[in-house]
Coordinates of C-alpha atoms in Angstrom, one line a residue:
Chain A
M1 CA 115.1 112.9 20.9
W2 CA 117.5 110.0 21.0
R3 CA 121.0 110.7 19.8
K4 CA 124.3 108.8 20.2
E5 CA 127.7 109.9 19.2
I6 CA 130.1 107.0 18.6
R7 CA 133.8 107.2 17.9
L8 CA 135.5 104.1 16.5
A9 CA 139.2 104.6 16.9
G10 CA 142.4 102.7 16.2
S11 CA 145.2 102.8 13.8
G12 CA 144.9 102.9 10.0
G13 CA 144.2 99.5 8.5
Q14 CA 142.2 98.1 11.4
G15 CA 139.0 98.4 9.5
L16 CA 137.3 101.1 11.5
G17 CA 136.1 102.9 8.4
L18 CA 134.3 99.8 7.3
A19 CA 133.0 99.2 10.8
A20 CA 131.5 102.7 10.7
M21 CA 129.8 102.0 7.4
V22 CA 128.3 98.8 8.7
L23 CA 127.1 100.5 11.9
A24 CA 125.5 103.3 9.9
D25 CA 124.0 100.9 7.4
A26 CA 122.5 98.8 10.2
A27 CA 121.1 102.0 11.8
L28 CA 119.4 103.0 8.6
Q29 CA 117.9 99.5 8.4
A30 CA 116.7 99.9 12.0
G31 CA 114.9 103.1 11.0
L32 CA 117.4 105.5 12.5
Y33 CA 119.3 108.4 10.9
A34 CA 123.0 108.2 10.6
T35 CA 126.1 110.2 9.6
I36 CA 129.7 109.4 9.4
M37 CA 132.7 111.7 9.6
Q38 CA 136.0 109.9 9.1
S39 CA 139.5 111.0 9.9
Y40 CA 141.1 112.0 6.7
G41 CA 144.7 112.8 5.8
P42 CA 147.9 111.3 7.2
E43 CA 146.3 109.8 10.3
A44 CA 144.0 107.6 8.2
R45 CA 147.1 105.8 7.0
G46 CA 148.5 105.0 10.4
G47 CA 148.6 106.7 13.8
A48 CA 145.4 107.4 15.6
S49 CA 142.6 107.2 13.1
R50 CA 138.9 107.5 13.8
A51 CA 135.5 107.3 12.3
D52 CA 132.7 109.3 14.0
V53 CA 129.2 107.9 13.7
T54 CA 126.2 109.9 14.8
L55 CA 122.9 108.0 15.2
S56 CA 119.6 109.6 16.0
D57 CA 115.8 109.1 15.7
Q58 CA 115.7 112.6 14.1
P59 CA 117.7 113.8 11.0
V60 CA 121.3 114.5 12.2
A61 CA 121.8 118.2 11.9
N62 CA 125.4 118.3 13.0
P63 CA 127.7 115.3 12.1
W64 CA 130.6 116.7 14.1
F65 CA 131.2 116.2 17.8
A66 CA 134.2 116.8 20.2
A67 CA 133.6 114.1 22.7
P68 CA 131.6 110.9 22.0
Q69 CA 129.2 109.1 24.3
V70 CA 130.6 105.8 23.2
L71 CA 134.3 105.3 22.4
L72 CA 135.8 102.2 20.9
A73 CA 139.6 102.1 21.0
L74 CA 141.5 99.3 19.3
S75 CA 145.0 100.9 19.8
Q76 CA 146.9 102.5 22.7
K77 CA 147.5 105.6 20.6
A78 CA 143.8 106.0 19.9
W79 CA 143.0 105.5 23.6
D80 CA 145.6 107.9 24.8
R81 CA 144.4 110.5 22.3
F82 CA 140.6 110.3 22.6
S83 CA 139.9 109.0 26.2
P84 CA 140.9 112.2 28.0
K85 CA 138.0 113.9 26.3
L86 CA 135.4 111.5 27.6
E87 CA 132.8 112.7 29.9
A88 CA 131.9 110.8 33.1
Q89 CA 128.8 109.0 31.7
A90 CA 130.5 108.0 28.4
V91 CA 131.0 104.3 27.7
A92 CA 134.4 103.1 26.6
I93 CA 135.3 99.8 25.1
V94 CA 138.9 98.7 24.3
D95 CA 140.8 95.7 23.1
R96 CA 142.3 93.8 26.0
D97 CA 145.6 93.0 24.2
R98 CA 146.1 96.4 22.6
V99 CA 145.1 98.9 25.2
R100 CA 146.1 99.4 28.8
V101 CA 143.5 101.4 30.8
A102 CA 145.0 103.1 33.9
A103 CA 142.8 104.2 36.8
P104 CA 140.9 106.4 37.3
Q105 CA 139.8 105.8 33.8
S106 CA 137.5 102.8 33.2
A107 CA 136.4 100.8 30.2
W108 CA 135.0 97.5 29.1
V109 CA 138.1 95.5 28.3
L110 CA 137.4 92.7 25.9
P111 CA 139.5 90.2 23.9
F112 CA 138.5 91.2 20.3
E113 CA 141.7 90.5 18.5
R114 CA 142.5 87.4 20.5
T115 CA 139.0 85.9 19.9
A116 CA 139.2 86.8 16.2
R117 CA 142.6 85.0 15.9
L118 CA 142.0 82.0 18.1
E119 CA 138.3 81.2 17.5
L120 CA 137.6 82.6 14.1
R121 CA 141.1 82.2 12.6
E122 CA 140.9 85.7 11.1
K123 CA 142.6 88.3 13.1
I124 CA 141.3 90.9 10.7
V125 CA 137.7 90.6 11.8
A126 CA 138.5 92.0 15.3
N127 CA 136.7 95.2 14.0
M128 CA 133.5 93.2 13.5
L129 CA 133.7 91.7 17.0
A130 CA 134.2 95.1 18.4
L131 CA 131.2 96.4 16.5
G132 CA 129.1 93.7 18.0
A133 CA 130.1 94.9 21.4
V134 CA 129.3 98.5 20.5
G135 CA 125.9 97.3 19.3
V136 CA 125.0 96.0 22.8
V137 CA 125.5 99.3 24.5
L138 CA 123.5 101.3 21.8
E139 CA 120.4 99.3 22.7
R140 CA 118.7 100.4 19.4
I141 CA 119.9 98.0 16.7
P142 CA 119.2 94.3 16.9
C143 CA 122.1 92.0 16.6
A144 CA 120.6 90.3 13.5
V145 CA 120.4 93.7 11.7
L146 CA 124.0 94.4 12.5
Q147 CA 125.0 91.0 11.3
E148 CA 123.2 91.5 8.0
A149 CA 124.9 94.8 7.5
A150 CA 128.3 93.3 8.3
Q151 CA 127.6 90.5 5.8
R152 CA 126.5 93.0 3.0
R153 CA 129.6 95.2 3.4
A154 CA 132.0 92.3 3.8
P155 CA 135.0 92.1 1.5
K156 CA 135.0 89.0 -0.8
G157 CA 135.2 85.8 1.2
F158 CA 134.4 87.4 4.5
S159 CA 130.6 87.6 4.6
G160 CA 130.2 84.4 6.7
V161 CA 132.9 85.1 9.2
N162 CA 131.8 88.7 9.5
R163 CA 128.3 87.5 10.6
I164 CA 129.8 85.2 13.2
A165 CA 132.2 87.9 14.4
V166 CA 129.5 90.4 15.1
A167 CA 127.5 87.8 17.0
R168 CA 130.5 86.8 19.0
G169 CA 131.4 90.4 19.9
W170 CA 127.8 91.0 21.0
E171 CA 128.0 87.9 23.2
L172 CA 131.3 89.0 24.8
M173 CA 129.9 92.3 25.7
A174 CA 126.7 90.8 27.1
M175 CA 128.7 88.3 29.2
A176 CA 130.9 91.1 30.5
Q177 CA 127.8 93.1 31.4
G178 CA 126.3 90.1 33.1
G179 CA 129.5 89.5 35.0
T180 CA 130.2 86.1 33.5
L181 CA 133.2 87.1 31.5
H182 CA 136.5 87.1 33.2
A183 CA 138.2 90.4 32.4
E184 CA 141.6 91.2 33.8
S185 CA 140.9 94.9 33.9
V186 CA 138.3 97.2 35.2
G187 CA 134.7 97.5 33.9
P188 CA 132.6 100.6 34.6
Chain B
M1 CA 118.2 104.5 1.6
E2 CA 121.9 104.3 0.9
L3 CA 124.9 105.6 2.7
I4 CA 127.0 107.8 0.5
Q5 CA 129.5 110.7 0.7
G6 CA 129.0 114.3 -0.5
N7 CA 131.7 113.9 -3.1
E8 CA 130.1 110.8 -4.4
A9 CA 126.7 112.5 -4.5
C10 CA 128.3 115.2 -6.6
A11 CA 129.7 112.7 -9.1
R12 CA 126.4 110.9 -9.4
G13 CA 124.5 114.1 -9.7
A14 CA 126.7 115.2 -12.6
L15 CA 126.2 111.8 -14.3
A16 CA 122.4 112.1 -13.8
A17 CA 122.5 115.5 -15.3
G18 CA 124.1 114.2 -18.5
L19 CA 127.8 115.0 -17.8
K20 CA 129.8 114.0 -20.9
F21 CA 133.2 115.6 -20.2
F22 CA 135.4 115.9 -17.1
G23 CA 138.8 117.6 -17.2
G24 CA 140.4 117.9 -13.9
Y25 CA 143.4 117.7 -11.6
P26 CA 142.7 115.8 -8.4
I27 CA 143.1 117.7 -5.1
S28 CA 142.1 117.1 -1.5
P29 CA 139.4 117.3 -0.4
S30 CA 137.7 117.0 -3.8
S31 CA 139.6 114.0 -5.1
E32 CA 136.8 111.4 -4.8
I33 CA 134.8 113.3 -7.4
A34 CA 137.6 112.8 -10.0
E35 CA 138.2 109.3 -8.8
I36 CA 134.6 108.2 -9.1
L37 CA 134.1 109.9 -12.5
S38 CA 137.3 108.4 -13.9
S39 CA 135.7 105.0 -13.8
R40 CA 132.0 105.8 -14.2
L41 CA 132.1 108.6 -16.8
P42 CA 133.7 106.5 -19.6
R43 CA 131.1 103.8 -19.0
A44 CA 128.4 106.4 -19.4
G45 CA 129.7 107.3 -22.8
G46 CA 131.7 110.3 -21.6
V47 CA 135.3 111.4 -21.6
F48 CA 137.5 111.7 -18.5
V49 CA 140.8 113.5 -18.8
Q50 CA 143.3 114.1 -16.1
M51 CA 144.9 117.4 -17.2
E52 CA 148.3 118.8 -16.3
D53 CA 147.0 121.5 -14.0
E54 CA 143.9 123.4 -13.0
M55 CA 144.2 126.1 -15.7
A56 CA 144.3 123.5 -18.4
S57 CA 141.5 121.6 -16.6
L58 CA 139.0 124.4 -17.0
G59 CA 140.4 125.2 -20.5
S60 CA 139.5 121.6 -21.6
V61 CA 136.1 121.9 -20.0
I62 CA 135.4 125.1 -22.0
G63 CA 136.5 123.5 -25.2
A64 CA 134.2 120.4 -24.6
S65 CA 131.3 122.7 -23.8
L66 CA 131.8 124.7 -27.0
G67 CA 131.5 121.4 -28.7
G68 CA 128.1 120.9 -27.1
L69 CA 128.9 118.6 -24.2
R70 CA 127.9 119.0 -20.6
A71 CA 131.3 119.5 -19.0
M72 CA 132.7 120.1 -15.5
T73 CA 135.8 120.1 -13.3
A74 CA 136.2 119.7 -9.6
T75 CA 138.9 121.2 -7.4
S76 CA 139.7 122.9 -4.1
G77 CA 141.0 126.4 -3.1
P78 CA 144.4 126.2 -4.7
G79 CA 143.0 124.9 -7.9
F80 CA 140.1 127.3 -7.8
T81 CA 142.5 130.2 -7.7
L82 CA 144.2 128.9 -10.9
M83 CA 140.8 128.6 -12.6
Q84 CA 139.9 132.3 -12.1
E85 CA 141.2 133.3 -15.4
H86 CA 139.1 130.8 -17.3
L87 CA 136.1 131.5 -15.2
G88 CA 136.2 135.1 -16.4
Y89 CA 136.6 133.9 -19.9
A90 CA 133.7 131.6 -19.7
S91 CA 131.5 134.4 -18.3
L92 CA 132.3 136.9 -21.0
A93 CA 132.3 134.3 -23.9
E94 CA 129.1 132.8 -22.4
I95 CA 130.3 129.2 -22.3
P96 CA 128.3 126.9 -20.0
C97 CA 130.4 124.9 -17.5
V98 CA 130.2 123.6 -13.9
V99 CA 133.1 124.1 -11.4
I100 CA 132.9 122.2 -8.1
D101 CA 135.0 123.7 -5.3
V102 CA 135.3 121.6 -2.1
M103 CA 136.7 124.1 0.3
R104 CA 139.7 123.6 2.5
V105 CA 141.7 125.9 4.8
G106 CA 143.7 128.5 2.9
P107 CA 145.4 130.7 1.8
S108 CA 147.8 128.8 -0.5
T109 CA 148.0 125.1 0.2
G110 CA 146.9 125.9 3.7
V111 CA 145.5 122.8 5.5
P112 CA 144.5 120.4 2.7
T113 CA 142.3 118.1 4.8
A114 CA 140.4 120.6 7.0
P115 CA 137.1 122.2 6.2
S116 CA 136.6 125.9 5.5
Q117 CA 134.3 128.3 3.7
G118 CA 137.1 130.6 2.8
D119 CA 136.4 130.8 -1.0
V120 CA 133.1 132.6 -0.9
M121 CA 134.5 136.0 -1.9
Q122 CA 136.9 134.4 -4.3
A123 CA 133.9 132.9 -6.1
R124 CA 132.5 136.4 -6.3
W125 CA 135.6 138.5 -7.1
G126 CA 138.4 136.1 -7.8
S127 CA 138.4 136.8 -11.5
H128 CA 139.2 140.4 -12.6
G129 CA 136.7 142.8 -14.0
D130 CA 133.1 143.5 -13.0
R131 CA 132.1 139.9 -13.5
A132 CA 128.7 138.6 -12.6
A133 CA 129.1 135.3 -10.7
L134 CA 127.0 132.3 -9.9
A135 CA 127.7 130.1 -6.9
L136 CA 125.5 127.4 -5.2
A137 CA 126.0 126.1 -1.7
P138 CA 124.5 122.7 -0.7
A139 CA 124.3 121.7 2.9
S140 CA 123.6 118.0 2.8
V141 CA 124.7 115.0 0.8
A142 CA 121.3 114.8 -0.9
E143 CA 121.4 118.5 -1.7
V144 CA 124.9 118.2 -3.2
Y145 CA 123.3 115.8 -5.7
D146 CA 120.3 118.0 -6.4
L147 CA 122.3 121.2 -6.8
T148 CA 124.9 119.6 -9.0
V149 CA 122.0 118.7 -11.4
Q150 CA 120.7 122.2 -11.1
A151 CA 124.1 123.7 -11.8
F152 CA 124.2 122.0 -15.2
N153 CA 120.7 123.2 -15.9
I154 CA 121.4 126.8 -15.0
A155 CA 124.8 126.7 -16.8
D156 CA 123.1 125.6 -20.0
R157 CA 120.0 127.8 -19.8
L158 CA 122.0 130.9 -18.9
R159 CA 125.2 130.0 -20.8
A160 CA 127.4 130.8 -17.8
P161 CA 129.9 129.1 -15.5
V162 CA 128.3 127.8 -12.3
V163 CA 130.3 127.1 -9.2
V164 CA 129.0 124.6 -6.7
M165 CA 130.9 125.2 -3.4
F166 CA 130.8 123.2 -0.2
D167 CA 133.2 122.6 2.7
E168 CA 135.2 119.5 3.4
V169 CA 132.6 118.3 6.0
I170 CA 129.8 118.1 3.4
G171 CA 132.2 116.6 0.8
H172 CA 133.4 113.8 3.1
M173 CA 130.5 113.2 5.4
R174 CA 128.4 110.1 4.7
E175 CA 124.7 110.1 5.4
G176 CA 121.7 108.0 4.4
V177 CA 120.0 109.4 1.3
E178 CA 117.5 108.6 -1.3
L179 CA 118.7 110.2 -4.5
V180 CA 116.0 111.1 -6.9
P181 CA 117.3 111.2 -10.5
P182 CA 115.9 114.1 -12.6
R183 CA 113.2 113.2 -15.1
P184 CA 113.9 114.0 -18.7
E185 CA 111.6 117.1 -18.4
D186 CA 113.7 118.3 -15.5
I187 CA 116.8 118.8 -17.7
W188 CA 117.1 122.2 -19.2
R189 CA 118.7 122.8 -22.6
R190 CA 120.8 125.5 -24.1
P191 CA 118.9 128.1 -26.2
D192 CA 118.8 127.0 -29.9
P193 CA 120.7 129.0 -32.4
V194 CA 118.6 131.4 -34.4
G195 CA 118.4 131.0 -38.2
P196 CA 120.5 128.9 -40.6
P197 CA 124.3 129.0 -40.8
G198 CA 125.6 131.8 -43.0
S199 CA 127.9 134.8 -43.1
G200 CA 125.4 137.0 -41.2
H201 CA 124.9 134.6 -38.4
R202 CA 124.8 136.3 -35.0
A203 CA 125.8 133.7 -32.4
Y204 CA 125.8 136.3 -29.6
A205 CA 122.4 137.7 -30.3
P206 CA 120.6 137.4 -26.9
N207 CA 117.2 135.8 -26.4
E208 CA 114.5 137.2 -24.2
E209 CA 116.3 136.0 -21.1
G210 CA 119.4 137.9 -22.2
V211 CA 121.3 134.8 -23.1
A212 CA 123.4 134.3 -26.2
Q213 CA 122.0 131.7 -28.6
M214 CA 125.2 130.0 -29.8
P215 CA 125.4 126.9 -32.0
R216 CA 127.8 124.1 -31.2
F217 CA 131.2 124.0 -32.8
G218 CA 131.0 121.6 -35.7
D219 CA 127.4 122.3 -36.6
G220 CA 128.3 124.2 -39.7
Y221 CA 128.0 127.7 -38.3
R222 CA 130.9 130.2 -38.5
F223 CA 131.3 132.4 -35.4
H224 CA 134.0 133.8 -33.2
V225 CA 134.6 133.2 -29.5
T226 CA 136.9 135.6 -27.6
G227 CA 137.6 137.0 -24.2
L228 CA 137.5 140.4 -25.7
F229 CA 134.2 142.3 -25.5
H230 CA 132.5 141.4 -28.7
D231 CA 129.5 142.2 -31.0
E232 CA 126.7 139.8 -31.8
R233 CA 128.8 137.9 -34.3
G234 CA 131.5 137.5 -31.7
Y235 CA 134.0 139.9 -33.2
P236 CA 136.0 142.2 -30.9
S237 CA 134.7 145.6 -30.1
T238 CA 135.9 148.5 -27.8
N239 CA 132.7 150.4 -28.1
A240 CA 132.0 151.8 -24.6
E241 CA 128.2 151.5 -25.0
L242 CA 128.5 147.9 -26.1
V243 CA 130.8 147.1 -23.2
R244 CA 128.3 148.7 -20.7
Q245 CA 125.4 146.9 -22.2
T246 CA 127.1 143.5 -22.3
L247 CA 128.1 143.8 -18.6
E248 CA 124.6 144.8 -17.7
R249 CA 123.1 141.9 -19.7
L250 CA 125.5 139.3 -18.2
E251 CA 124.5 140.5 -14.7
R252 CA 120.8 140.7 -15.5
K253 CA 120.6 137.2 -17.0
L254 CA 121.7 135.7 -13.7
A255 CA 119.3 137.6 -11.5
P256 CA 116.5 134.9 -11.5
V257 CA 118.7 132.2 -10.0
P258 CA 118.1 133.0 -6.3
F259 CA 114.4 132.8 -7.0
W260 CA 114.7 129.5 -8.8
L261 CA 116.6 128.1 -5.8
P262 CA 115.1 130.0 -2.9
P263 CA 116.7 130.1 0.6
E264 CA 115.6 127.7 3.3
K265 CA 113.8 129.5 6.1
Y266 CA 113.7 127.4 9.3
R267 CA 111.5 128.6 12.1
L268 CA 112.0 132.1 10.7
G269 CA 108.4 133.3 10.9
D270 CA 108.4 135.0 14.3
A271 CA 112.1 135.0 14.8
S272 CA 113.8 138.0 16.2
F273 CA 117.2 136.3 16.6
V274 CA 118.3 134.9 13.3
F275 CA 121.3 132.8 12.2
V276 CA 122.4 133.2 8.6
A277 CA 124.5 130.2 7.6
Y278 CA 125.2 128.0 4.6
G279 CA 126.8 124.6 4.1
A280 CA 127.9 122.6 7.1
V281 CA 127.6 125.5 9.4
S282 CA 123.8 125.8 8.7
R283 CA 123.3 122.3 10.1
V284 CA 124.9 123.3 13.3
A285 CA 122.9 126.6 13.3
R286 CA 119.7 124.6 12.9
E287 CA 120.4 122.6 16.0
A288 CA 121.2 125.9 17.9
V289 CA 117.9 127.3 16.8
D290 CA 116.0 124.3 18.2
R291 CA 117.9 124.6 21.5
L292 CA 117.2 128.3 21.7
R293 CA 113.5 127.7 21.0
E294 CA 113.5 125.3 23.9
E295 CA 114.8 128.1 26.1
G296 CA 112.1 130.4 24.9
V297 CA 114.2 132.5 22.4
A298 CA 112.5 133.3 19.2
A299 CA 115.3 132.0 17.0
G300 CA 115.4 131.1 13.3
L301 CA 117.7 130.2 10.5
Y302 CA 118.1 131.7 7.1
R303 CA 120.0 129.4 4.8
P304 CA 120.9 130.7 1.3
R305 CA 121.4 128.0 -1.3
V306 CA 122.6 130.5 -3.8
L307 CA 125.6 132.6 -2.5
W308 CA 126.0 134.5 -5.8
P309 CA 124.1 136.4 -7.1
V310 CA 122.4 137.9 -4.1
A311 CA 118.8 139.1 -4.3
D312 CA 119.2 142.1 -1.9
A313 CA 115.5 142.9 -1.8
Q314 CA 114.5 139.3 -1.1
L315 CA 117.1 139.1 1.7
R316 CA 115.8 142.4 3.2
E317 CA 112.2 141.2 3.1
D318 CA 113.0 137.8 4.6
L319 CA 114.9 139.2 7.5
A320 CA 112.7 142.2 8.1
G321 CA 111.5 140.9 11.4
A322 CA 114.9 140.2 12.9
E323 CA 116.4 142.3 15.7
T324 CA 119.7 140.5 15.7
V325 CA 121.3 138.6 12.8
V326 CA 124.3 136.4 13.5
V327 CA 126.1 135.4 10.3
A328 CA 128.0 132.2 11.1
E329 CA 130.7 131.1 8.7
L330 CA 133.7 128.9 8.5
N331 CA 135.9 131.8 7.6
R332 CA 136.8 135.2 9.1
G333 CA 133.6 136.8 7.9
Q334 CA 132.8 136.9 4.2
W335 CA 129.1 136.6 3.4
V336 CA 128.4 138.8 6.4
D337 CA 129.3 141.8 4.2
V338 CA 126.4 140.8 1.9
V339 CA 124.0 140.7 4.7
A340 CA 125.2 143.9 6.2
R341 CA 124.8 145.7 2.9
A342 CA 121.3 144.4 2.3
L343 CA 119.8 145.0 5.8
P344 CA 118.8 148.3 7.4
R345 CA 121.0 149.7 10.1
S346 CA 118.3 149.1 12.7
I347 CA 119.1 145.4 12.6
R348 CA 122.1 144.4 14.7
I349 CA 124.4 142.2 12.5
V350 CA 127.1 140.1 14.1
S351 CA 129.8 138.1 12.4
H352 CA 130.5 134.7 13.9
G353 CA 133.5 133.6 11.9
K354 CA 135.8 130.7 12.7
S355 CA 139.0 129.7 11.1
G356 CA 141.6 127.1 11.8
G357 CA 140.0 124.0 10.3
E358 CA 137.7 122.9 13.1
P359 CA 133.9 123.0 12.4
V360 CA 131.6 125.5 14.2
T361 CA 129.9 123.8 17.1
T362 CA 126.4 124.1 18.5
D363 CA 127.7 125.2 21.9
E364 CA 129.8 128.0 20.3
L365 CA 126.7 129.3 18.6
L366 CA 124.7 129.1 21.9
A367 CA 127.4 130.9 23.7
A368 CA 127.4 133.6 21.0
A369 CA 123.6 133.8 21.4
A370 CA 123.9 134.1 25.2
D371 CA 126.3 137.0 24.8
L372 CA 123.9 138.8 22.5
Q373 CA 120.6 138.1 24.2
P374 CA 121.4 138.1 27.9
R375 CA 117.8 138.6 29.1
S376 CA 115.8 136.0 27.1
V377 CA 118.5 133.3 27.5
K378 CA 119.1 133.7 31.2
S379 CA 115.4 134.2 32.1
S380 CA 114.4 130.7 31.0

């Protein structure tokens, strides 16, 4: 059985709930099963919010997990709160300008927000860039499927830029894995 | 395949079942049900009213139902408490209605956003008197949809309030589902009134299923509706024999429900170590069963979909092969009493309750199993 538990974390308003929906949608398209549990209550409106996505090739019995295998953190608060729970083999991905990763912790440190702002002229699509990067490490959902889902779920006027953002995030992660992206902090 | 939340599945199930009236007071973690219905129900030709509180909410639902509409409300623990008075009224006056209870941590306002299964006994005994109760417990988004439809069917056919209860996890989790709308022939109707309107009309004369055959308000019949014990015309009575017979009939008419919605038995055939669980906990228990099977433990899961009423004989028969039964619940042990009462003393019954607002985990259940079955677990 293949099963991945993914936590998309940041602060309320960064679009992690939407990112979770896109990811789960894409997973369903790719023939997988998916559940989402989202943080609910005061933290969803600021503070460290999270959306937990479970993907599997079998129906997901239990949608709840304590420690994810993949953690995306787009804010320092979210990183500080959720990274201590990570197990050694977990993969962490953070935004280079939002999160400082201190040794011995390690993470893929990628410029999501900066790329969104400077290249795509839409800071708000940093979530879709990050989602593209997550897609690479999952190794189960093709980039095109993730792009289509991002387009389908996009708010009005964002379907085109969402598509591009996912692809760009995918590329950043692939470059980082291939060692061709200069990253100022540590990679695993 | 679409990705939707349990609460949305509930609202859509109600609409598919022909909901025409919602009276409610939004409360976490059930609010999405009211939110969704506030926009969709009027477009489906129904009426949505946000009432001043939960007592009035169920009151308005009862009124709409007496007028012939399929009617419901949705709430959580604190509101469910306020609805107990009207639940009792609807039971005795035989008024069909559906009450959704998305459970959060209590007592009182408790932890509004955290899951719990703490209202199970309240659904049974929360209203005073020897009331017969009906409560369904879905364990997935798709099943929330299906059991909401069935709740309306059962409410109408048996003329009784039906509670659909699920924890916050089921209410808020999203999963991929394919919802299958009921066909017209899948929708049950209320029993038709017997005979023409007239002074001798007996609105509370039971049919062969023990159900009153009441007309709708406004159809020209004259009859009386009261929370007092009443004769077949609906007029109050203190006759002890009538009271006894009515109580028995109200209980008897609900008895088929656990057979209409039988429990799920997962790998139960040869199981000697059995989890009993409902709602979100049953999903975790299913995973624990698979893990235990991999380790060579003959584990199984018994998942009731109807929490009230309980078919004791059925429960006893289904669990006859068990040596150890662990009743896992997101409370301090409520349905475990039902299991303990139904099963013989030769079966070891263990309560695995958890409170505090965090879901039960697979590892916790495996640890509990290891404590109870040292040989089989450790030998593998």
